[in-house]
Amino acid sequence: MGRRVPRIVRAAATPILIGDPPLLNVLGVHQPYTPRCIVEIETDDGAVGVGETYGDAEYLALATSLADAVVGTPVTALNGLFDLAYEAGGFADDAAPEFDPAGLRGRRTPSKLVRSVVSAFEIASLDALGTVLGLPVHALLGGKVRDRVDYSAYLFYRWAEHPVADAPSDDWGAALDPEGVVAQARRFASEYGFGSFKLKGGVFSPDEEIAAIKALAKEFPDHPLRLDPNGGWTVDTSVHVATELDGTLEYLEDPTPGVEAMAEVRRRTGALLATNMIVTSFEEIPAAFAADAVQVVLSDHHYWGGLHATRELAAHCRTYGVALSMHSNTHLGISLAAMTHVASVVPELRYACDTHRPWQTEDVITTPHVFRDGAVEVPDTPGLGVELDRDALAALHERWRRLDVRGRDDVAAMRVKYPEWTQPPLPRW
Ligand SMILES: O=C([O-])C(=O)C[C@H](O)[C@@H](O)C(=O)[O-]
Ligand SMILES: [Mg+2]
């Protein structure tokens, strides 16, 4: 007789608001608080698993419905989660895609919403299953091929403070020019040991951002550098930047919006182009790869649909000779644990992964991860290797109840300081 498969007896999707610094990007600035959704499932043998995903209203609504729908299903029924989510959400995958400005995640489609929500349930299930079996999540994915996962420092132009009272604050200070960016990089290198840097661009004129990258290259000649203006530049501007920074960048991320424009930049410069905006779902792969519009895909297990789906993405990339790196958005330790497990099992993920985590001062796990030499150790303890901090979860949920922030809106946050600010067109420069 085989082992009995545990069934899910309880599932919950809890919205929280986490403090976020005033980080600038092409659309505007991060709000003081950003929503995340924490998923918990419990099995009939008492195992508990946790997952984390975007917490904007439409994600939360689907997560809440899916939490009801998974009760009674086997904790191993991961392949069935997608159909269950479509059913629970009551929609079909036929809506016309549009650009999703929230989080700069490329196109918004029902299937991407489903995948983003399913990812948290898949991870919570793997966490619970790992606990039941006494195995780490990476073992359930076929086993780690590395013991540590390298992360890249995520540099942002930023203000010292949010322009509102009672907002969360930190001691990083402003970074609004090359000196500020280099000072930020120095602190990331000394406190976390990061060995590579990505600068979020699209904030100032391209020449100012070129100057910032050159200043970084001068100060850190051995650190790979990346620049990401989130599609903020025209093809000609992208060609100018790529030419100026030829030999300086590890890769150039989403310089310009759309497959054709990216392909033209590639043709005209030969620059290595990465994306988390034009290839964000399986449907977008054929056209982008055929046009040679992208040479590095930034995986993001949230919107690709979880850890198994990330491995499927890796197989596509391997087949077409496209490299893999990893995207991040404002997140906490549950997501970082999931990122670390999946990055440990994908042999071709050789670039340091992005993470926003050092910018967050709060978490919902009892022992937040430590970055040593820019890396996180892959845990061998059962499940994800994290423990939910229920008091912290309750406090951040209480904040969600108290404050009326139900989505990420960098444009609205910018308008607080600059009332005339409107959503910038992409490309902007
Ligand atoms: O690589 C990216 O495009 C991102 O990390 C998207 C994020 O939304 C980033 O722009 C941010 O946090 O402002
Ligand atoms: Mg990007």
PDB file of N, CA and C in Angstrom, residues 180-213:
ATOM      1  N   GLY A 180      25.303  59.587  -5.415  1.00  0.00           N
ATOM      2  CA  GLY A 180      24.321  58.930  -4.537  1.00  0.00           C
ATOM      3  C   GLY A 180      24.185  57.447  -4.875  1.00  0.00           C
ATOM      4  N   VAL A 181      24.212  57.136  -6.167  1.00  0.00           N
ATOM      5  CA  VAL A 181      24.087  55.744  -6.597  1.00  0.00           C
ATOM      6  C   VAL A 181      25.314  54.944  -6.143  1.00  0.00           C
ATOM      7  N   VAL A 182      26.485  55.551  -6.291  1.00  0.00           N
ATOM      8  CA  VAL A 182      27.710  54.844  -5.891  1.00  0.00           C
ATOM      9  C   VAL A 182      27.724  54.644  -4.368  1.00  0.00           C
ATOM     10  N   ALA A 183      27.267  55.646  -3.622  1.00  0.00           N
ATOM     11  CA  ALA A 183      27.235  55.508  -2.155  1.00  0.00           C
ATOM     12  C   ALA A 183      26.284  54.366  -1.768  1.00  0.00           C
ATOM     13  N   GLN A 184      25.146  54.291  -2.461  1.00  0.00           N
ATOM     14  CA  GLN A 184      24.194  53.209  -2.174  1.00  0.00           C
ATOM     15  C   GLN A 184      24.834  51.845  -2.472  1.00  0.00           C
ATOM     16  N   ALA A 185      25.531  51.785  -3.604  1.00  0.00           N
ATOM     17  CA  ALA A 185      26.186  50.529  -3.992  1.00  0.00           C
ATOM     18  C   ALA A 185      27.232  50.128  -2.957  1.00  0.00           C
ATOM     19  N   ARG A 186      27.973  51.117  -2.460  1.00  0.00           N
ATOM     20  CA  ARG A 186      29.003  50.821  -1.448  1.00  0.00           C
ATOM     21  C   ARG A 186      28.372  50.165  -0.223  1.00  0.00           C
ATOM     22  N   ARG A 187      27.255  50.724   0.206  1.00  0.00           N
ATOM     23  CA  ARG A 187      26.593  50.170   1.403  1.00  0.00           C
ATOM     24  C   ARG A 187      26.063  48.757   1.120  1.00  0.00           C
ATOM     25  N   PHE A 188      25.480  48.555  -0.076  1.00  0.00           N
ATOM     26  CA  PHE A 188      25.010  47.204  -0.427  1.00  0.00           C
ATOM     27  C   PHE A 188      26.172  46.217  -0.440  1.00  0.00           C
ATOM     28  N   ALA A 189      27.319  46.670  -0.955  1.00  0.00           N
ATOM     29  CA  ALA A 189      28.478  45.764  -1.036  1.00  0.00           C
ATOM     30  C   ALA A 189      29.002  45.448   0.365  1.00  0.00           C
ATOM     31  N   SER A 190      29.063  46.471   1.228  1.00  0.00           N
ATOM     32  CA  SER A 190      29.671  46.196   2.531  1.00  0.00           C
ATOM     33  C   SER A 190      28.698  45.479   3.470  1.00  0.00           C
ATOM     34  N   GLU A 191      27.387  45.801   3.415  1.00  0.00           N
ATOM     35  CA  GLU A 191      26.464  45.157   4.361  1.00  0.00           C
ATOM     36  C   GLU A 191      25.992  43.784   3.904  1.00  0.00           C
ATOM     37  N   TYR A 192      25.913  43.597   2.586  1.00  0.00           N
ATOM     38  CA  TYR A 192      25.340  42.340   2.069  1.00  0.00           C
ATOM     39  C   TYR A 192      26.334  41.539   1.229  1.00  0.00           C
ATOM     40  N   GLY A 193      27.410  42.172   0.836  1.00  0.00           N
ATOM     41  CA  GLY A 193      28.424  41.481   0.041  1.00  0.00           C
ATOM     42  C   GLY A 193      28.035  41.241  -1.401  1.00  0.00           C
ATOM     43  N   PHE A 194      27.046  41.988  -1.903  1.00  0.00           N
ATOM     44  CA  PHE A 194      26.612  41.752  -3.282  1.00  0.00           C
ATOM     45  C   PHE A 194      27.772  41.938  -4.256  1.00  0.00           C
ATOM     46  N   GLY A 195      27.832  41.011  -5.202  1.00  0.00           N
ATOM     47  CA  GLY A 195      28.936  41.047  -6.168  1.00  0.00           C
ATOM     48  C   GLY A 195      28.533  41.593  -7.517  1.00  0.00           C
ATOM     49  N   SER A 196      27.254  41.981  -7.674  1.00  0.00           N
ATOM     50  CA  SER A 196      26.832  42.627  -8.921  1.00  0.00           C
ATOM     51  C   SER A 196      25.739  43.637  -8.595  1.00  0.00           C
ATOM     52  N   PHE A 197      25.538  44.588  -9.497  1.00  0.00           N
ATOM     53  CA  PHE A 197      24.578  45.668  -9.253  1.00  0.00           C
ATOM     54  C   PHE A 197      23.655  45.851 -10.441  1.00  0.00           C
ATOM     55  N   LYS A 198      22.387  46.044 -10.122  1.00  0.00           N
ATOM     56  CA  LYS A 198      21.435  46.459 -11.164  1.00  0.00           C
ATOM     57  C   LYS A 198      20.920  47.834 -10.767  1.00  0.00           C
ATOM     58  N   LEU A 199      20.930  48.759 -11.709  1.00  0.00           N
ATOM     59  CA  LEU A 199      20.365  50.089 -11.446  1.00  0.00           C
ATOM     60  C   LEU A 199      19.031  50.212 -12.156  1.00  0.00           C
ATOM     61  N   LYS A 200      17.997  50.577 -11.392  1.00  0.00           N
ATOM     62  CA  LYS A 200      16.701  50.879 -11.988  1.00  0.00           C
ATOM     63  C   LYS A 200      16.794  52.240 -12.659  1.00  0.00           C
ATOM     64  N   GLY A 201      16.630  52.220 -13.978  1.00  0.00           N
ATOM     65  CA  GLY A 201      16.751  53.464 -14.741  1.00  0.00           C
ATOM     66  C   GLY A 201      15.391  53.983 -15.187  1.00  0.00           C
ATOM     67  N   GLY A 202      15.415  54.818 -16.239  1.00  0.00           N
ATOM     68  CA  GLY A 202      14.187  55.416 -16.754  1.00  0.00           C
ATOM     69  C   GLY A 202      13.694  56.556 -15.886  1.00  0.00           C
ATOM     70  N   VAL A 203      14.539  56.998 -14.950  1.00  0.00           N
ATOM     71  CA  VAL A 203      14.121  58.027 -13.996  1.00  0.00           C
ATOM     72  C   VAL A 203      14.624  59.398 -14.440  1.00  0.00           C
ATOM     73  N   PHE A 204      15.909  59.446 -14.792  1.00  0.00           N
ATOM     74  CA  PHE A 204      16.510  60.699 -15.248  1.00  0.00           C
ATOM     75  C   PHE A 204      16.878  60.572 -16.725  1.00  0.00           C
ATOM     76  N   SER A 205      17.434  61.621 -17.298  1.00  0.00           N
ATOM     77  CA  SER A 205      17.770  61.567 -18.720  1.00  0.00           C
ATOM     78  C   SER A 205      18.767  60.429 -18.932  1.00  0.00           C
ATOM     79  N   PRO A 206      18.725  59.780 -20.100  1.00  0.00           N
ATOM     80  CA  PRO A 206      19.621  58.652 -20.341  1.00  0.00           C
ATOM     81  C   PRO A 206      21.088  59.008 -20.100  1.00  0.00           C
ATOM     82  N   ASP A 207      21.496  60.233 -20.426  1.00  0.00           N
ATOM     83  CA  ASP A 207      22.912  60.570 -20.225  1.00  0.00           C
ATOM     84  C   ASP A 207      23.280  60.599 -18.741  1.00  0.00           C
ATOM     85  N   GLU A 208      22.333  61.035 -17.906  1.00  0.00           N
ATOM     86  CA  GLU A 208      22.612  61.008 -16.455  1.00  0.00           C
ATOM     87  C   GLU A 208      22.752  59.571 -15.974  1.00  0.00           C
ATOM     88  N   GLU A 209      21.945  58.684 -16.547  1.00  0.00           N
ATOM     89  CA  GLU A 209      22.001  57.282 -16.104  1.00  0.00           C
ATOM     90  C   GLU A 209      23.260  56.593 -16.641  1.00  0.00           C
ATOM     91  N   ILE A 210      23.684  57.000 -17.847  1.00  0.00           N
ATOM     92  CA  ILE A 210      24.974  56.500 -18.371  1.00  0.00           C
ATOM     93  C   ILE A 210      26.093  56.918 -17.417  1.00  0.00           C
ATOM     94  N   ALA A 211      26.019  58.170 -16.960  1.00  0.00           N
ATOM     95  CA  ALA A 211      27.061  58.672 -16.046  1.00  0.00           C
ATOM     96  C   ALA A 211      27.061  57.864 -14.747  1.00  0.00           C
ATOM     97  N   ALA A 212      25.883  57.497 -14.274  1.00  0.00           N
ATOM     98  CA  ALA A 212      25.809  56.717 -13.026  1.00  0.00           C
ATOM     99  C   ALA A 212      26.445  55.339 -13.229  1.00  0.00           C
ATOM    100  N   ILE A 213      26.155  54.709 -14.367  1.00  0.00           N
ATOM    101  CA  ILE A 213      26.749  53.385 -14.622  1.00  0.00           C
ATOM    102  C   ILE A 213      28.268  53.511 -14.759  1.00  0.00           C
TER     103      ILE A 213
END
